[in-house]
Coordinates of C-alpha atoms in Angstrom, one line a residue:
Chain A
M1 CA 142.1 59.6 59.2
T2 CA 141.9 59.2 55.4
K3 CA 143.7 56.2 54.1
L4 CA 145.3 57.0 50.8
T5 CA 146.7 55.0 48.0
L6 CA 150.1 56.3 47.0
G7 CA 153.0 55.5 44.7
F8 CA 156.5 55.7 46.0
V9 CA 159.7 55.7 44.0
G10 CA 163.2 55.6 45.5
L11 CA 163.5 53.1 48.4
G12 CA 167.1 53.9 49.5
A13 CA 168.0 54.4 53.1
M14 CA 165.8 57.6 53.6
G15 CA 163.1 56.6 51.2
Q16 CA 162.7 53.2 52.7
N17 CA 162.2 54.7 56.1
A18 CA 159.8 57.4 54.9
A19 CA 157.7 54.8 53.0
R20 CA 157.5 52.7 56.2
Q21 CA 156.0 55.7 58.0
L22 CA 153.3 55.9 55.4
L23 CA 152.6 52.1 55.8
L24 CA 152.6 52.5 59.6
A25 CA 150.0 55.3 59.2
G26 CA 147.8 52.8 57.4
H27 CA 148.2 54.1 53.8
R28 CA 148.4 51.8 50.9
V29 CA 151.8 52.2 49.2
Q30 CA 152.9 50.9 45.8
G31 CA 156.7 51.1 45.7
F32 CA 159.3 50.9 43.1
D33 CA 163.1 50.9 43.1
L34 CA 165.8 49.7 40.7
R35 CA 167.4 47.6 43.5
Q36 CA 165.8 44.3 44.1
E37 CA 166.9 44.1 47.8
S38 CA 165.2 47.5 48.5
L39 CA 162.0 46.1 47.1
Q40 CA 162.3 43.1 49.2
T41 CA 162.7 45.1 52.4
F42 CA 159.8 47.2 51.4
A43 CA 157.6 44.2 50.9
E44 CA 158.6 42.8 54.2
H45 CA 157.2 45.8 55.8
G46 CA 153.8 45.6 54.1
G47 CA 154.5 47.5 50.9
E48 CA 153.1 46.5 47.5
V49 CA 155.9 46.1 45.0
A50 CA 155.0 47.5 41.6
A51 CA 155.9 45.3 38.7
S52 CA 157.6 48.2 36.9
L53 CA 157.8 51.9 37.1
A54 CA 154.9 52.0 34.7
H55 CA 152.7 50.4 37.3
V56 CA 153.5 52.9 40.1
G57 CA 150.6 55.1 41.1
K58 CA 148.2 53.7 38.6
N59 CA 145.3 53.9 41.0
A60 CA 146.9 56.4 43.4
M61 CA 146.2 60.0 44.2
G62 CA 149.8 60.8 44.1
T63 CA 153.4 59.5 44.1
V64 CA 156.2 60.3 46.5
I65 CA 159.6 60.6 44.8
F66 CA 162.6 60.0 47.0
V67 CA 165.4 59.7 44.5
V68 CA 168.9 61.3 44.7
N69 CA 168.7 64.2 42.2
A70 CA 166.9 66.0 39.5
V71 CA 168.2 63.7 36.7
Q72 CA 166.7 60.7 38.4
A73 CA 163.5 62.6 39.2
E74 CA 163.2 63.5 35.5
A75 CA 163.5 59.9 34.5
V76 CA 160.9 58.8 37.0
L77 CA 158.5 61.5 35.6
F78 CA 159.3 61.6 31.9
G79 CA 161.2 58.4 31.0
A80 CA 159.6 55.7 28.8
E81 CA 157.8 54.1 31.8
G82 CA 157.4 57.4 33.7
L83 CA 154.5 58.8 35.5
A84 CA 153.7 61.4 32.8
A85 CA 152.8 58.5 30.4
N86 CA 150.9 56.4 32.9
A87 CA 149.4 58.3 35.8
A88 CA 145.9 59.9 35.7
L89 CA 145.4 63.6 35.0
G90 CA 145.8 65.6 38.2
H91 CA 148.1 63.0 39.8
L92 CA 150.2 64.6 42.6
V93 CA 153.9 64.3 42.2
I94 CA 155.3 64.8 45.7
S95 CA 159.0 65.4 45.1
C96 CA 161.1 65.0 48.2
V97 CA 164.2 65.2 46.1
T98 CA 167.0 67.7 46.9
M99 CA 167.4 69.7 43.7
S100 CA 168.0 73.2 42.5
A101 CA 165.1 75.7 42.5
A102 CA 165.7 76.0 38.7
D103 CA 165.2 72.2 38.2
A104 CA 162.2 72.2 40.5
K105 CA 160.6 75.0 38.4
R106 CA 161.5 73.2 35.1
L107 CA 160.1 69.9 36.3
A108 CA 157.0 71.6 37.6
A109 CA 156.4 73.2 34.3
R110 CA 156.8 69.9 32.4
C111 CA 154.4 68.2 34.9
R112 CA 151.8 70.9 34.3
A113 CA 152.1 70.4 30.5
S114 CA 151.5 66.7 31.1
G115 CA 148.6 67.1 33.4
L116 CA 150.5 66.3 36.6
V117 CA 150.7 68.5 39.7
F118 CA 154.3 69.0 41.0
I119 CA 154.8 69.5 44.8
D120 CA 158.3 70.8 45.6
A121 CA 158.8 69.1 49.1
P122 CA 162.4 68.5 50.0
V123 CA 163.1 67.2 53.5
S124 CA 165.7 67.6 56.2
G125 CA 166.5 65.2 59.0
G126 CA 168.5 62.4 57.4
V127 CA 168.0 58.7 57.6
A128 CA 167.4 58.9 61.4
G129 CA 164.7 61.6 60.9
A130 CA 163.1 59.5 58.2
A131 CA 163.1 56.4 60.5
A132 CA 161.5 58.4 63.3
G133 CA 158.9 60.1 61.1
S134 CA 160.4 63.3 62.2
L135 CA 161.6 64.9 59.0
S136 CA 161.3 68.6 58.4
I137 CA 159.4 69.1 55.1
M138 CA 159.7 72.3 53.2
A139 CA 156.8 72.2 50.8
S140 CA 155.8 74.6 48.1
G141 CA 153.1 74.2 45.4
P142 CA 149.4 75.0 44.7
A143 CA 147.5 75.5 47.9
D144 CA 144.9 72.8 47.2
A145 CA 147.6 70.3 46.3
L146 CA 149.5 71.0 49.5
E147 CA 146.3 70.5 51.4
A148 CA 145.7 67.1 49.7
C149 CA 149.3 66.1 50.7
A150 CA 148.8 66.9 54.4
P151 CA 148.3 63.3 55.5
V152 CA 151.4 62.2 53.6
F153 CA 153.5 64.9 55.2
A154 CA 152.0 64.2 58.6
A155 CA 153.1 60.6 58.4
M156 CA 156.7 61.3 57.2
G157 CA 157.5 64.4 59.1
S158 CA 157.1 66.2 62.4
R159 CA 157.5 69.7 61.0
V160 CA 155.8 70.7 57.8
L161 CA 156.5 74.2 56.5
N162 CA 154.3 75.6 53.8
V163 CA 156.8 77.9 52.2
G164 CA 154.9 79.1 49.1
T165 CA 152.8 78.3 46.1
E166 CA 155.5 78.0 43.5
A167 CA 157.8 75.1 42.8
G168 CA 161.4 76.2 43.6
Q169 CA 160.6 77.8 46.9
G170 CA 160.8 74.5 48.8
S171 CA 164.1 73.7 47.0
T172 CA 165.5 77.1 47.9
F173 CA 164.7 76.6 51.5
K174 CA 166.4 73.2 51.4
T175 CA 169.4 74.7 49.6
I176 CA 169.9 77.3 52.4
N177 CA 169.5 74.6 55.0
Q178 CA 172.3 72.6 53.3
L179 CA 174.4 75.7 53.0
L180 CA 174.5 75.9 56.8
C181 CA 174.9 72.1 57.3
G182 CA 177.8 72.0 54.8
V183 CA 179.6 75.0 56.2
H184 CA 179.2 73.8 59.8
L185 CA 180.6 70.4 58.8
A186 CA 183.6 71.9 57.0
A187 CA 184.2 74.3 59.9
A188 CA 184.1 71.5 62.4
G189 CA 186.5 69.5 60.2
E190 CA 188.9 72.5 59.9
A191 CA 188.7 73.2 63.7
M192 CA 189.4 69.6 64.7
A193 CA 192.2 69.2 62.3
I194 CA 194.0 72.5 63.2
A195 CA 193.6 71.5 66.9
E196 CA 195.4 68.3 66.2
R197 CA 198.1 70.0 64.1
A198 CA 198.6 72.4 67.0
G199 CA 199.2 69.5 69.3
L200 CA 196.0 69.9 71.4
D201 CA 194.0 67.1 72.9
T202 CA 191.2 67.0 70.3
Q203 CA 188.7 65.3 72.7
Q204 CA 189.2 68.2 75.1
V205 CA 188.7 70.7 72.3
F206 CA 185.5 68.9 71.3
D207 CA 184.2 68.9 74.9
L208 CA 184.8 72.7 75.0
V209 CA 183.5 73.8 71.7
S210 CA 180.5 71.5 71.6
E211 CA 179.2 73.3 74.7
S212 CA 180.2 76.9 74.1
A213 CA 179.1 79.6 71.7
A214 CA 181.2 77.7 69.1
A215 CA 178.7 74.9 69.0
S216 CA 176.7 73.7 66.0
W217 CA 174.3 70.8 65.6
M218 CA 176.7 69.3 63.1
L219 CA 179.7 69.7 65.3
R220 CA 178.0 68.0 68.2
D221 CA 176.8 65.2 65.9
R222 CA 179.8 64.6 63.8
G223 CA 182.6 65.9 66.0
P224 CA 183.2 62.6 67.8
A225 CA 183.8 60.8 64.5
M226 CA 186.3 63.6 63.6
V227 CA 188.1 63.1 67.0
M228 CA 188.2 59.3 66.5
R229 CA 188.9 59.7 62.7
T230 CA 186.5 56.8 62.0
Y231 CA 183.9 57.4 59.3
V232 CA 181.5 54.5 59.7
P233 CA 178.5 54.4 60.0
V234 CA 177.8 56.6 57.0
R235 CA 175.0 59.0 58.1
S236 CA 175.4 61.1 54.9
A237 CA 178.3 60.9 52.5
V238 CA 181.0 63.4 51.6
D239 CA 179.6 63.3 48.0
I240 CA 176.1 64.3 49.3
F241 CA 177.7 67.6 50.3
V242 CA 179.6 67.9 47.1
K243 CA 176.2 67.8 45.5
D244 CA 174.3 70.0 48.0
L245 CA 177.0 72.7 48.2
G246 CA 177.0 72.6 44.4
L247 CA 173.3 73.5 44.5
V248 CA 174.2 76.4 46.8
M249 CA 176.8 77.5 44.2
D250 CA 174.3 77.3 41.4
L251 CA 171.8 79.3 43.3
A252 CA 174.4 81.9 44.3
R253 CA 175.5 82.2 40.7
D254 CA 171.9 82.6 39.4
L255 CA 171.3 85.3 42.0
R256 CA 174.7 87.0 41.5
F257 CA 175.4 86.4 45.2
P258 CA 179.0 86.1 46.6
A259 CA 178.6 82.9 48.8
M260 CA 182.3 82.9 49.7
V261 CA 182.1 80.8 52.9
S262 CA 180.0 78.1 51.2
A263 CA 182.4 78.1 48.2
A264 CA 185.3 77.5 50.5
A265 CA 183.4 74.7 52.3
L266 CA 182.7 73.1 49.0
Q267 CA 186.4 73.0 48.2
S268 CA 187.1 71.0 51.3
F269 CA 184.4 68.4 50.4
L270 CA 185.8 68.3 46.9
G271 CA 189.3 67.7 48.3
A272 CA 188.0 64.9 50.5
S273 CA 186.1 63.3 47.7
G274 CA 189.1 63.6 45.3
A275 CA 191.2 61.9 47.9
G276 CA 188.9 58.9 47.6
L277 CA 186.6 59.6 50.5
G278 CA 183.4 60.5 48.5
N279 CA 181.4 57.6 49.9
K280 CA 182.6 57.9 53.5
D281 CA 180.6 59.6 56.2
D282 CA 180.5 63.3 55.7
S283 CA 182.6 63.8 58.9
A284 CA 185.5 62.6 56.7
V285 CA 185.7 66.1 55.3
T286 CA 188.1 66.7 58.1
E287 CA 190.6 64.4 56.4
F288 CA 191.0 66.9 53.6
Y289 CA 192.8 69.0 56.2
R290 CA 195.0 66.1 57.2
L291 CA 196.1 64.8 53.8
G292 CA 199.2 62.7 54.2
A293 CA 198.2 61.6 57.8
S294 CA 196.6 58.1 57.8
H295 CA 193.1 57.8 59.2
H296 CA 191.4 54.8 60.8
D297 CA 188.4 53.3 59.0
H298 CA 187.2 50.2 60.7
Chain B
M1 CA 186.9 80.3 101.1
T2 CA 190.2 82.1 100.8
K3 CA 189.8 85.8 100.3
L4 CA 192.5 87.1 97.9
T5 CA 193.9 90.5 97.1
L6 CA 194.0 90.9 93.3
G7 CA 194.9 93.5 90.8
F8 CA 192.6 93.9 87.8
V9 CA 193.5 95.8 84.6
G10 CA 190.9 96.4 81.8
L11 CA 187.5 97.3 83.0
G12 CA 185.6 97.3 79.7
A13 CA 182.3 95.6 79.3
M14 CA 183.6 92.1 79.9
G15 CA 186.3 93.0 82.4
Q16 CA 183.9 95.1 84.5
N17 CA 181.5 92.2 84.8
A18 CA 184.3 89.7 85.6
A19 CA 185.8 92.0 88.2
R20 CA 182.4 92.3 89.8
Q21 CA 182.2 88.6 90.2
L22 CA 185.5 88.7 92.1
L23 CA 184.1 91.4 94.3
L24 CA 180.9 89.4 94.9
A25 CA 183.0 86.4 95.9
G26 CA 184.5 88.5 98.6
H27 CA 187.9 89.1 97.1
R28 CA 189.7 92.5 97.4
V29 CA 190.2 93.9 94.0
Q30 CA 192.5 96.9 93.0
G31 CA 191.4 98.0 89.5
F32 CA 192.8 100.1 86.8
D33 CA 191.5 101.3 83.4
L34 CA 192.4 104.3 81.3
R35 CA 188.7 105.3 81.1
Q36 CA 187.5 107.4 84.1
E37 CA 183.9 106.2 83.8
S38 CA 185.0 102.6 84.0
L39 CA 186.8 103.2 87.2
Q40 CA 183.8 105.0 88.6
T41 CA 181.5 102.1 87.8
F42 CA 184.0 99.8 89.3
A43 CA 184.2 101.8 92.5
E44 CA 180.4 101.9 92.8
H45 CA 180.5 98.1 93.0
G46 CA 183.0 98.0 95.8
G47 CA 186.3 98.0 93.9
E48 CA 189.4 99.8 95.0
V49 CA 190.5 102.2 92.3
A50 CA 194.3 102.2 91.8
A51 CA 195.8 105.6 91.5
S52 CA 197.9 104.5 88.5
L53 CA 198.9 101.4 86.8
A54 CA 202.0 101.4 88.9
H55 CA 199.9 100.9 92.0
V56 CA 198.0 97.8 90.7
G57 CA 198.8 94.6 92.4
K58 CA 201.3 96.1 94.8
N59 CA 200.2 93.9 97.7
A60 CA 198.3 91.3 95.6
M61 CA 199.1 87.7 94.8
G62 CA 198.3 88.3 91.2
T63 CA 196.7 90.6 88.6
V64 CA 193.9 89.7 86.2
I65 CA 194.4 91.3 82.8
F66 CA 191.3 91.8 80.7
V67 CA 192.5 94.1 77.9
V68 CA 191.7 93.8 74.2
N69 CA 194.9 92.4 72.7
A70 CA 198.5 91.4 73.1
V71 CA 199.8 95.0 72.4
Q72 CA 197.8 96.3 75.4
A73 CA 198.8 93.4 77.5
E74 CA 202.4 94.0 76.8
A75 CA 202.0 97.7 77.8
V76 CA 200.3 96.6 81.1
L77 CA 203.2 94.2 81.8
F78 CA 206.3 96.0 80.5
G79 CA 205.3 99.7 80.0
A80 CA 206.9 102.4 82.2
E81 CA 204.4 101.8 85.0
G82 CA 203.9 98.1 84.2
L83 CA 203.7 95.2 86.5
A84 CA 207.2 93.9 85.7
A85 CA 208.7 97.1 87.3
N86 CA 206.3 97.2 90.3
A87 CA 204.9 93.8 91.3
A88 CA 206.7 91.4 93.7
L89 CA 208.6 88.4 92.5
G90 CA 206.4 85.5 91.7
H91 CA 203.4 87.7 91.1
L92 CA 200.8 85.8 89.0
V93 CA 199.8 87.5 85.7
I94 CA 196.4 86.0 84.9
S95 CA 195.9 86.9 81.2
C96 CA 192.3 86.6 80.1
V97 CA 193.3 88.4 76.8
T98 CA 192.5 86.9 73.5
M99 CA 195.9 86.8 71.7
S100 CA 197.9 84.5 69.5
A101 CA 199.7 81.5 71.0
A102 CA 202.9 83.0 69.7
D103 CA 202.2 86.3 71.7
A104 CA 201.3 84.3 74.8
K105 CA 204.5 82.4 74.6
R106 CA 206.5 85.5 74.1
L107 CA 204.9 87.4 76.9
A108 CA 205.3 84.3 79.2
A109 CA 209.0 84.2 78.5
R110 CA 209.4 87.9 79.2
C111 CA 207.4 87.5 82.4
R112 CA 209.6 84.6 83.4
A113 CA 212.7 86.8 82.8
S114 CA 211.2 89.5 85.0
G115 CA 210.2 87.2 87.9
L116 CA 206.5 87.1 87.0
V117 CA 204.4 84.0 86.3
F118 CA 202.2 84.2 83.2
I119 CA 199.0 82.3 83.1
D120 CA 197.4 82.0 79.6
A121 CA 193.7 82.0 80.4
P122 CA 191.5 83.4 77.7
V123 CA 187.8 83.2 78.2
S124 CA 184.6 82.5 76.2
G125 CA 181.1 83.6 76.9
G126 CA 181.0 87.2 76.1
V127 CA 179.7 90.1 78.2
A128 CA 176.7 88.1 79.2
G129 CA 178.8 85.2 80.4
A130 CA 181.0 87.6 82.3
A131 CA 178.0 89.2 84.0
A132 CA 176.7 85.8 85.1
G133 CA 180.0 84.5 86.2
S134 CA 179.6 81.7 83.7
L135 CA 182.6 82.2 81.5
S136 CA 184.5 79.2 80.0
I137 CA 188.1 79.6 81.0
M138 CA 190.8 77.9 79.0
A139 CA 193.8 78.0 81.2
S140 CA 197.4 76.9 80.7
G141 CA 200.4 77.5 82.8
P142 CA 202.6 75.9 85.6
A143 CA 200.4 73.5 87.6
D144 CA 201.0 75.2 91.0
A145 CA 200.2 78.6 89.5
L146 CA 196.9 77.2 88.0
E147 CA 196.1 75.8 91.4
A148 CA 196.7 79.1 93.0
C149 CA 194.3 80.8 90.5
A150 CA 191.5 78.3 91.2
P151 CA 189.5 80.7 93.4
V152 CA 189.8 83.5 90.8
F153 CA 188.6 81.2 88.0
A154 CA 185.8 79.8 90.1
A155 CA 184.5 83.3 90.7
M156 CA 184.6 84.4 87.1
G157 CA 183.7 81.2 85.3
S158 CA 181.5 78.2 85.4
R159 CA 183.7 76.0 83.4
V160 CA 187.5 76.0 83.9
L161 CA 189.6 73.8 81.6
N162 CA 193.1 73.1 82.5
V163 CA 194.5 72.7 79.0
G164 CA 198.2 72.3 79.7
T165 CA 201.3 73.6 81.4
E166 CA 202.6 75.9 78.7
A167 CA 201.6 79.4 77.7
G168 CA 200.1 79.3 74.2
Q169 CA 197.9 76.3 74.8
G170 CA 195.1 78.3 76.3
S171 CA 195.3 80.8 73.5
T172 CA 195.3 78.1 70.9
F173 CA 192.1 76.7 72.4
K174 CA 190.5 80.1 72.3
T175 CA 191.6 80.6 68.7
I176 CA 189.9 77.4 67.7
N177 CA 186.8 78.4 69.6
Q178 CA 186.8 81.7 67.7
L179 CA 187.4 79.9 64.4
L180 CA 184.0 78.2 64.9
C181 CA 182.2 81.2 66.3
G182 CA 183.4 83.4 63.4
V183 CA 182.6 80.9 60.6
H184 CA 179.2 80.2 62.1
L185 CA 178.4 83.9 62.2
A186 CA 179.6 84.4 58.6
A187 CA 177.6 81.4 57.5
A188 CA 174.5 82.6 59.2
G189 CA 175.0 86.0 57.5
E190 CA 175.5 84.4 54.1
A191 CA 172.5 82.2 54.6
M192 CA 170.1 84.9 55.7
A193 CA 171.2 87.2 53.0
I194 CA 170.9 84.7 50.2
A195 CA 167.5 83.8 51.5
E196 CA 166.4 87.4 51.2
R197 CA 168.0 87.7 47.8
A198 CA 166.0 84.6 46.7
G199 CA 162.8 86.3 47.8
L200 CA 162.1 84.0 50.8
D201 CA 160.6 85.0 54.1
T202 CA 163.7 85.3 56.2
Q203 CA 161.8 84.9 59.5
Q204 CA 160.4 81.6 58.2
V205 CA 163.9 80.5 57.1
F206 CA 165.3 81.4 60.5
D207 CA 162.6 79.5 62.2
L208 CA 163.5 76.4 60.1
V209 CA 167.2 76.5 60.2
S210 CA 167.5 77.4 63.9
E211 CA 165.7 74.2 64.8
S212 CA 167.2 71.8 62.3
A213 CA 170.5 70.1 61.7
A214 CA 171.5 73.5 60.2
A215 CA 171.5 75.1 63.7
S216 CA 174.4 76.7 65.4
W217 CA 174.6 78.6 68.7
M218 CA 175.6 81.7 66.8
L219 CA 172.8 81.4 64.3
R220 CA 170.2 81.1 67.1
D221 CA 171.7 84.0 69.0
R222 CA 172.4 86.4 66.2
G223 CA 169.9 85.3 63.5
P224 CA 167.1 87.5 64.8
A225 CA 169.3 90.6 64.4
M226 CA 170.1 89.5 60.8
V227 CA 166.4 89.0 60.0
M228 CA 165.5 92.5 61.5
R229 CA 168.8 94.0 60.1
T230 CA 169.2 95.9 63.3
Y231 CA 172.6 95.7 64.9
V232 CA 172.1 97.1 68.4
P233 CA 172.8 96.2 71.1
V234 CA 176.4 95.4 70.4
R235 CA 177.2 92.0 71.9
S236 CA 180.5 91.7 70.2
A237 CA 181.6 93.9 67.3
V238 CA 182.4 93.0 63.7
D239 CA 186.0 94.2 64.4
I240 CA 186.4 91.7 67.2
F241 CA 186.0 89.0 64.6
V242 CA 188.4 90.8 62.2
K243 CA 190.9 90.4 65.1
D244 CA 190.0 86.9 66.2
L245 CA 189.8 85.4 62.7
G246 CA 193.1 87.1 62.1
L247 CA 194.5 85.1 64.9
V248 CA 193.2 82.0 63.3
M249 CA 195.0 83.0 60.1
D250 CA 198.2 83.6 62.0
L251 CA 198.0 80.2 63.6
A252 CA 197.2 78.5 60.4
R253 CA 200.1 80.1 58.6
D254 CA 202.5 79.2 61.4
L255 CA 201.3 75.6 61.2
R256 CA 201.2 75.5 57.4
F257 CA 197.5 74.7 57.7
P258 CA 195.0 75.5 54.9
A259 CA 192.1 77.1 56.9
M260 CA 190.1 77.9 53.8
V261 CA 186.7 78.3 55.4
S262 CA 188.0 80.5 58.1
A263 CA 189.8 82.6 55.5
A264 CA 186.6 83.1 53.6
A265 CA 184.7 84.0 56.8
L266 CA 187.4 86.6 57.6
Q267 CA 186.9 88.2 54.2
S268 CA 183.2 88.8 55.0
F269 CA 184.0 90.5 58.3
L270 CA 186.7 92.6 56.5
G271 CA 184.1 93.6 53.9
A272 CA 181.6 94.6 56.6
S273 CA 184.2 96.5 58.5
G274 CA 185.4 98.2 55.4
A275 CA 181.9 99.3 54.7
G276 CA 181.9 101.2 58.0
L277 CA 180.3 98.6 60.2
G278 CA 183.4 97.6 62.3
N279 CA 181.9 98.8 65.6
K280 CA 178.4 97.4 64.9
D281 CA 177.2 94.1 66.4
D282 CA 179.0 91.1 64.8
S283 CA 175.6 90.1 63.3
A284 CA 176.1 93.0 60.9
V285 CA 178.5 90.7 59.0
T286 CA 175.4 89.8 57.0
E287 CA 175.4 93.3 55.6
F288 CA 178.6 92.5 53.6
Y289 CA 176.3 90.3 51.5
R290 CA 173.8 93.0 51.0
L291 CA 176.0 95.9 50.0
G292 CA 173.9 98.5 48.3
A293 CA 170.8 97.6 50.3
S294 CA 170.1 99.9 53.2
H295 CA 169.9 98.5 56.7
H296 CA 168.1 99.7 59.7
D297 CA 170.1 100.8 62.7
H298 CA 167.9 102.3 65.4

């Protein structure tokens, strides 16, 4: 298999795991992150730490970007030390960032103007999927660029969908994926909380609904935390869904689409975040429905 | 195994199948329905057709009621020819009807006053589950009555939950089950419709989300109909969820519980029903989001 030299920016929980998969696959990876401890962990697993953002991807065919949002991605690309000023012409920008289709299109256009090639490749599967190299990758971009990225995707993910040739298509796929994840989480939170309010045994309710036509992946995965009302470990945070359902709302507004159920789900995440639970596990969305009742956070 | 003599009222699609399971298990079943063709089908499978509602359960230990709602159940129990006027003291009323907890409590109290014993035993699993004898049954009622019903439940269902000793508890379980089913259906409808509006390949979107953290049982089961935009066969109708999410709203109001996501989901079913799709398959809820675009109903 071709061994590539790659840049990698954003070594948080997911990025760190995804970068490790690239290292395990034998690729050479030059990593950067603003957090020193993230760089240390990266180095311990065989990564080359770039001295600064300006050094990332100097001699690489492309750079994987695994930051939190479009604003951070834009800084990585077009900030003072960004890739646009330092990478070679034709450098592949492999964006695994969850952002709006509008932002993906805009960044792709700016990349094009700077001689970079933007790949819109958001992922699904969370920290666990990244650790297992089993992410789903929803990639759109020029066909030859996607082909060149195939070894990168193969290392990080177990399912790679080629969803189109335009930036924005990958992000729209991811937005719709998050619509369902967010609504299912809010619905699970609503169901478990109303069960408790009605005086039912919530564990028995969970046992029933997680094995009936009422089941969802999110309910099965996050339901036990809702029954216990303990929100550690943090798999994904309440505020991640504030962001991701916000992207759904932006898309819906752009399309003049009445996404009522998603809008209601967003309100429950906003309520939980506003109650101080923004950095708790996303299962804490159920606490929105139990305001006033104390929860257990060990 | 004990062979019982049972009454059975309500031989629609689900009831017919459930009654057949009782016959297959060797029980003697006296059936009644207002529709002549339902009685005919029932007789063809070995059921005894009761001459009128007044004859149902004359010599039976109990009567299974599989009608559509509390109003119909009340008529079966307390109408002119109803069980209260004709059945023996201590007759078991096995209500598999989806109704509000408040109605279940009210009917149970009226039964008690008339010498009947009401079992609140709604089911989940649909027509298919009824045909396979694999319904989930959420039963609440006096412990000895539940015990006496065990052979009945064993014939109709594969999972029998004893959820309490009071009428209303079973119905609350079922209401919460329907909360999740209804929200998941509306979310699937919203997701597939916005995917189409955004110009994505809806089949490809379905393939992704039905196998990711975005998956739900309802999405997997009803998603293909939403992609094809064909709403036959009718597994459960749009108007069933207008009713069932209405029960969720009633419960939430009684409990002073803000069930926002369910409320939004109900609006989408109301919209679909108001557009003339009430008797279509529940997957037609997605058409609410595509009003103006024609769908294909073969």
